[in-house]
Amino acid sequence: FKFSKSKNLTSSTKGGGGGGGGGGGGDSVSESSEEEDIEFDLENKKKSKKNKMQLEEQQFGSEQPKTADDFEKLLLSSSQHSYVWIQYMAFWLGNSMLDKARETAKRALQRIDPSKAKDKFDVWVAYMNMENTFGTRETFTSVFKNALEYNDKKQIYFQAIRIFVQSKDEKMVEELYKSLISKFKSSKSVWTKYSIHLFRSDKPKEARATLARALQSLPQRKHISFICKFAQLEYRYGQPELGRTMFENLISTYPRRIDIHTIYIDQEVRLGNVDKVRTLYDRVTTLALTTKKMKFLLKKYLQFEQKHGTSETVENVKQKAVDYVEKSSK
C-alpha cells in the first residue's frame, strides 16, 4: 500500500528482527554482514517486492480485503501475522483515519503472541514509520520510547534511523546516531553503520574521524574486523587508494589471515583491476599455508582467470596447482 506521502509502512524493516542484533563479536572479517549493511540496492528492492506479492497471495488469497469487516474476518484466522495488521493500518490511513490506524497498531501489539518476536517487531517499525509520516514529532517519540522498552534497543535505533534517512531528516539521523553511539560504544555494527551513513552523506572526512573514535571505543579484539570493513567503505564510497593502504597494513601485520587477503582481492575485482588481482593472488599463494587454505585460494584464482583472463593465464594457475601438489607431496 502506498500512501499520500509516498510512504510504505514496511519500507524500513529490512535487516530487522526482534532479537539480539549484535555488535559483531570476535575477529571475524566476513563480508556477509558488510554486504547486508551497504547493499541497499535495486536487488534488495526487487526481493522485497517479490516477498510482498508472495505474502499477499498467502494471506489474502485471490481477493484483497476491501473493508474493515473484511480485515476483521481475516484476523480471525491470521491474527499472528504482522503483514495483515500492517495492511489493516494502511487501509485506515488510505481512508484518512489515523486514529483508527493507531488503534489497529495497538491491537496488533496486544494480540500477537510474544513468541512471534519478528511479527511484533515489524508492527513496531510500521507504527514508528506511520507516526513519522502522519503524526507529530511528539507522537513518534512516544512510540519510539515504547518500542525501546519492548524490543532489542539497538535494532529499534537502527530502524528509527532508517526511517529518518528515508524522510531525509539529517538532523534526527545525527541525533539518533549520537544517542546510539553513547549507549553502544563497544558495538562494531553501530560504528560501521554510522561510517556508512557518513560516506553516503558525502562526509568522508567525518567518516575517517569516526574511524579513530571507533578504535578508541571498540575492544581490541574487534579492531581488525572494523578496520577491514572501513577499508571496504573507502573502496565503495571514498578513496580506493586509502582502502588499499589499510589492507596492505593489515596484511603486513597478519600475513596469514586469508580472510583479509580474499576480501582485499574482492575489492580489486570489483574495480576491474585485473593486473592488481593477479599480483595479490600470486603473493598470497607463495605463503606457507595449510593445504585447505591453499586449495581454497587456488580455486578462487582459477575461477578469476576463467572469467577475466586468457587460456594462457588459466594454464598458469593450473600449473601453480600442480607445482603445489608436487611440492607438498615430497
CSV table of N, CA and C in Angstrom, one decimal, residues 200-288:
chain,number,residue,atom,x,y,z
A,200,ARG,N,28.0,7.9,2.7
A,200,ARG,CA,26.8,8.1,1.8
A,200,ARG,C,26.3,9.5,1.8
A,201,SER,N,26.6,10.2,2.9
A,201,SER,CA,26.2,11.6,3.0
A,201,SER,C,27.2,12.6,2.5
A,202,ASP,N,28.2,12.0,1.8
A,202,ASP,CA,29.3,12.8,1.3
A,202,ASP,C,30.1,13.5,2.3
A,203,LYS,N,30.4,12.8,3.4
A,203,LYS,CA,31.2,13.4,4.5
A,203,LYS,C,32.3,12.4,4.8
A,204,PRO,N,33.2,12.3,3.9
A,204,PRO,CA,34.3,11.3,4.1
A,204,PRO,C,35.3,11.7,5.2
A,205,LYS,N,35.5,13.0,5.4
A,205,LYS,CA,36.4,13.5,6.4
A,205,LYS,C,35.8,13.1,7.8
A,206,GLU,N,34.5,13.3,8.0
A,206,GLU,CA,33.9,13.0,9.2
A,206,GLU,C,33.9,11.4,9.4
A,207,ALA,N,33.8,10.7,8.3
A,207,ALA,CA,33.8,9.2,8.4
A,207,ALA,C,35.2,8.8,8.9
A,208,ARG,N,36.3,9.4,8.4
A,208,ARG,CA,37.6,9.0,8.8
A,208,ARG,C,37.9,9.4,10.2
A,209,ALA,N,37.3,10.5,10.6
A,209,ALA,CA,37.5,10.9,12.0
A,209,ALA,C,36.8,9.8,12.9
A,210,THR,N,35.7,9.3,12.4
A,210,THR,CA,34.9,8.3,13.2
A,210,THR,C,35.8,7.0,13.3
A,211,LEU,N,36.6,6.7,12.3
A,211,LEU,CA,37.5,5.5,12.5
A,211,LEU,C,38.3,5.6,13.7
A,212,ALA,N,38.9,6.7,13.9
A,212,ALA,CA,39.8,6.9,15.1
A,212,ALA,C,39.0,6.8,16.4
A,213,ARG,N,37.8,7.4,16.4
A,213,ARG,CA,36.9,7.4,17.6
A,213,ARG,C,36.5,5.9,17.9
A,214,ALA,N,36.2,5.2,16.8
A,214,ALA,CA,35.7,3.8,17.0
A,214,ALA,C,36.8,3.0,17.6
A,215,LEU,N,38.0,3.1,17.1
A,215,LEU,CA,39.1,2.3,17.6
A,215,LEU,C,39.5,2.6,19.0
A,216,GLN,N,39.1,3.8,19.5
A,216,GLN,CA,39.3,4.1,20.9
A,216,GLN,C,38.3,3.5,21.8
A,217,SER,N,37.1,3.2,21.2
A,217,SER,CA,36.0,2.7,22.0
A,217,SER,C,35.8,1.2,21.8
A,218,LEU,N,36.1,0.6,20.7
A,218,LEU,CA,35.9,-0.8,20.5
A,218,LEU,C,37.0,-1.6,21.2
A,219,PRO,N,36.6,-2.8,21.7
A,219,PRO,CA,37.6,-3.7,22.3
A,219,PRO,C,38.6,-4.1,21.3
A,220,GLN,N,39.8,-4.4,21.7
A,220,GLN,CA,40.9,-4.7,20.8
A,220,GLN,C,40.6,-5.8,19.9
A,221,ARG,N,39.8,-6.8,20.4
A,221,ARG,CA,39.5,-8.0,19.5
A,221,ARG,C,38.7,-7.6,18.3
A,222,LYS,N,38.0,-6.5,18.3
A,222,LYS,CA,37.2,-6.1,17.2
A,222,LYS,C,37.9,-5.1,16.2
A,223,HIS,N,39.2,-4.7,16.5
A,223,HIS,CA,39.9,-3.7,15.7
A,223,HIS,C,40.1,-4.2,14.3
A,224,ILE,N,40.6,-5.4,14.1
A,224,ILE,CA,41.0,-5.9,12.8
A,224,ILE,C,39.8,-5.9,11.9
A,225,SER,N,38.7,-6.5,12.4
A,225,SER,CA,37.5,-6.6,11.5
A,225,SER,C,36.9,-5.3,11.2
A,226,PHE,N,36.9,-4.3,12.2
A,226,PHE,CA,36.4,-3.0,11.9
A,226,PHE,C,37.3,-2.3,10.9
A,227,ILE,N,38.6,-2.3,11.0
A,227,ILE,CA,39.5,-1.7,10.0
A,227,ILE,C,39.2,-2.3,8.6
A,228,CYS,N,39.0,-3.6,8.6
A,228,CYS,CA,38.8,-4.3,7.3
A,228,CYS,C,37.5,-3.8,6.7
A,229,LYS,N,36.5,-3.6,7.5
A,229,LYS,CA,35.2,-3.1,7.0
A,229,LYS,C,35.3,-1.6,6.5
A,230,PHE,N,36.1,-0.9,7.3
A,230,PHE,CA,36.3,0.5,6.9
A,230,PHE,C,37.0,0.6,5.6
A,231,ALA,N,38.0,-0.2,5.4
A,231,ALA,CA,38.7,-0.2,4.2
A,231,ALA,C,37.8,-0.5,3.0
A,232,GLN,N,36.8,-1.4,3.2
A,232,GLN,CA,35.9,-1.7,2.1
A,232,GLN,C,35.0,-0.5,1.8
A,233,LEU,N,34.7,0.3,2.8
A,233,LEU,CA,33.9,1.5,2.6
A,233,LEU,C,34.7,2.6,1.8
A,234,GLU,N,36.0,2.6,2.0
A,234,GLU,CA,36.9,3.5,1.2
A,234,GLU,C,36.8,3.1,-0.2
A,235,TYR,N,36.8,1.8,-0.5
A,235,TYR,CA,36.7,1.3,-1.9
A,235,TYR,C,35.4,1.7,-2.5
A,236,ARG,N,34.3,1.6,-1.7
A,236,ARG,CA,33.0,1.8,-2.2
A,236,ARG,C,32.6,3.3,-2.4
A,237,TYR,N,32.9,4.0,-1.3
A,237,TYR,CA,32.4,5.4,-1.3
A,237,TYR,C,33.5,6.5,-1.2
A,238,GLY,N,34.7,6.1,-0.8
A,238,GLY,CA,35.8,7.1,-0.6
A,238,GLY,C,36.9,7.0,-1.6
A,239,GLN,N,38.1,6.8,-1.1
A,239,GLN,CA,39.3,6.7,-2.0
A,239,GLN,C,39.8,5.3,-1.9
A,240,PRO,N,39.7,4.6,-3.0
A,240,PRO,CA,40.2,3.2,-3.0
A,240,PRO,C,41.7,3.1,-2.6
A,241,GLU,N,42.5,4.1,-2.9
A,241,GLU,CA,43.9,4.1,-2.5
A,241,GLU,C,44.1,4.0,-1.0
A,242,LEU,N,43.2,4.7,-0.3
A,242,LEU,CA,43.3,4.7,1.2
A,242,LEU,C,42.8,3.3,1.7
A,243,GLY,N,41.8,2.7,1.1
A,243,GLY,CA,41.4,1.4,1.4
A,243,GLY,C,42.5,0.4,1.2
A,244,ARG,N,43.2,0.5,0.0
A,244,ARG,CA,44.3,-0.3,-0.3
A,244,ARG,C,45.4,-0.3,0.7
A,245,THR,N,45.7,0.9,1.1
A,245,THR,CA,46.8,1.1,2.2
A,245,THR,C,46.4,0.4,3.5
A,246,MET,N,45.1,0.5,3.8
A,246,MET,CA,44.6,-0.1,5.1
A,246,MET,C,44.8,-1.6,5.0
A,247,PHE,N,44.4,-2.2,3.8
A,247,PHE,CA,44.5,-3.6,3.6
A,247,PHE,C,46.0,-4.1,3.6
A,248,GLU,N,46.9,-3.3,3.0
A,248,GLU,CA,48.3,-3.6,3.0
A,248,GLU,C,48.9,-3.6,4.4
A,249,ASN,N,48.4,-2.6,5.2
A,249,ASN,CA,48.9,-2.6,6.6
A,249,ASN,C,48.4,-3.8,7.4
A,250,LEU,N,47.2,-4.2,7.2
A,250,LEU,CA,46.7,-5.4,7.9
A,250,LEU,C,47.4,-6.6,7.5
A,251,ILE,N,47.7,-6.7,6.2
A,251,ILE,CA,48.4,-7.9,5.7
A,251,ILE,C,49.8,-8.0,6.1
A,252,SER,N,50.4,-6.8,6.2
A,252,SER,CA,51.8,-6.8,6.7
A,252,SER,C,51.9,-7.3,8.1
A,253,THR,N,50.9,-7.0,8.9
A,253,THR,CA,50.8,-7.4,10.3
A,253,THR,C,50.3,-8.8,10.5
A,254,TYR,N,49.4,-9.2,9.6
A,254,TYR,CA,48.7,-10.6,9.7
A,254,TYR,C,48.8,-11.2,8.4
A,255,PRO,N,50.0,-11.6,7.9
A,255,PRO,CA,50.2,-12.1,6.6
A,255,PRO,C,49.5,-13.4,6.3
A,256,ARG,N,49.1,-14.2,7.3
A,256,ARG,CA,48.4,-15.5,7.1
A,256,ARG,C,46.9,-15.4,7.3
A,257,ARG,N,46.4,-14.2,7.5
A,257,ARG,CA,45.0,-14.1,7.6
A,257,ARG,C,44.3,-14.1,6.2
A,258,ILE,N,44.0,-15.3,5.8
A,258,ILE,CA,43.4,-15.5,4.4
A,258,ILE,C,42.1,-14.7,4.2
A,259,ASP,N,41.4,-14.6,5.3
A,259,ASP,CA,40.1,-13.9,5.2
A,259,ASP,C,40.4,-12.4,4.7
A,260,ILE,N,41.4,-11.8,5.3
A,260,ILE,CA,41.7,-10.4,4.9
A,260,ILE,C,42.2,-10.4,3.5
A,261,HIS,N,43.1,-11.3,3.1
A,261,HIS,CA,43.6,-11.4,1.7
A,261,HIS,C,42.4,-11.4,0.7
A,262,THR,N,41.4,-12.4,1.0
A,262,THR,CA,40.4,-12.6,0.0
A,262,THR,C,39.4,-11.4,-0.1
A,263,ILE,N,39.1,-10.7,1.0
A,263,ILE,CA,38.3,-9.5,0.9
A,263,ILE,C,39.0,-8.4,0.2
A,264,TYR,N,40.3,-8.3,0.4
A,264,TYR,CA,41.1,-7.3,-0.3
A,264,TYR,C,41.0,-7.5,-1.8
A,265,ILE,N,41.2,-8.8,-2.1
A,265,ILE,CA,41.2,-9.2,-3.6
A,265,ILE,C,39.8,-8.9,-4.2
A,266,ASP,N,38.8,-9.2,-3.4
A,266,ASP,CA,37.4,-8.9,-3.9
A,266,ASP,C,37.2,-7.5,-4.2
A,267,GLN,N,37.8,-6.6,-3.4
A,267,GLN,CA,37.6,-5.1,-3.7
A,267,GLN,C,38.3,-4.7,-5.0
A,268,GLU,N,39.4,-5.3,-5.3
A,268,GLU,CA,40.1,-5.0,-6.5
A,268,GLU,C,39.4,-5.6,-7.7
A,269,VAL,N,38.8,-6.8,-7.5
A,269,VAL,CA,38.0,-7.4,-8.6
A,269,VAL,C,36.8,-6.5,-9.0
A,270,ARG,N,36.2,-5.9,-8.0
A,270,ARG,CA,35.0,-5.0,-8.2
A,270,ARG,C,35.5,-3.8,-9.0
A,271,LEU,N,36.7,-3.4,-8.8
A,271,LEU,CA,37.2,-2.2,-9.6
A,271,LEU,C,37.7,-2.6,-11.0
A,272,GLY,N,37.8,-3.9,-11.2
A,272,GLY,CA,38.3,-4.3,-12.5
A,272,GLY,C,39.8,-4.2,-12.7
A,273,ASN,N,40.5,-4.2,-11.6
A,273,ASN,CA,42.0,-4.1,-11.6
A,273,ASN,C,42.6,-5.5,-11.8
A,274,VAL,N,42.5,-6.0,-13.0
A,274,VAL,CA,42.9,-7.4,-13.3
A,274,VAL,C,44.4,-7.7,-12.9
A,275,ASP,N,45.2,-6.8,-13.3
A,275,ASP,CA,46.7,-7.0,-13.0
A,275,ASP,C,46.9,-7.0,-11.5
A,276,LYS,N,46.3,-6.1,-10.8
A,276,LYS,CA,46.4,-6.0,-9.4
A,276,LYS,C,45.9,-7.2,-8.7
A,277,VAL,N,44.8,-7.8,-9.2
A,277,VAL,CA,44.3,-9.0,-8.6
A,277,VAL,C,45.3,-10.1,-8.8
A,278,ARG,N,45.9,-10.2,-9.9
A,278,ARG,CA,46.9,-11.3,-10.2
A,278,ARG,C,48.0,-11.1,-9.2
A,279,THR,N,48.5,-9.9,-9.1
A,279,THR,CA,49.6,-9.7,-8.2
A,279,THR,C,49.3,-10.1,-6.7
A,280,LEU,N,48.1,-9.8,-6.3
A,280,LEU,CA,47.7,-10.2,-4.9
A,280,LEU,C,47.6,-11.7,-4.8
A,281,TYR,N,47.0,-12.4,-5.8
A,281,TYR,CA,46.9,-13.9,-5.8
A,281,TYR,C,48.3,-14.5,-5.8
A,282,ASP,N,49.1,-14.0,-6.7
A,282,ASP,CA,50.5,-14.5,-6.8
A,282,ASP,C,51.2,-14.4,-5.4
A,283,ARG,N,51.0,-13.3,-4.7
A,283,ARG,CA,51.7,-13.1,-3.4
A,283,ARG,C,51.1,-14.0,-2.4
A,284,VAL,N,49.8,-14.1,-2.3
A,284,VAL,CA,49.3,-14.9,-1.2
A,284,VAL,C,49.5,-16.4,-1.4
A,285,THR,N,49.6,-16.8,-2.7
A,285,THR,CA,49.8,-18.3,-2.9
A,285,THR,C,51.3,-18.7,-2.8
A,286,THR,N,52.1,-17.7,-2.4
A,286,THR,CA,53.5,-18.1,-2.1
A,286,THR,C,53.7,-18.3,-0.6
A,287,LEU,N,52.7,-18.0,0.2
A,287,LEU,CA,52.8,-18.1,1.6
A,287,LEU,C,52.8,-19.6,2.1
A,288,ALA,N,53.4,-19.9,3.2
A,288,ALA,CA,53.3,-21.2,3.8
A,288,ALA,C,52.0,-21.4,4.5
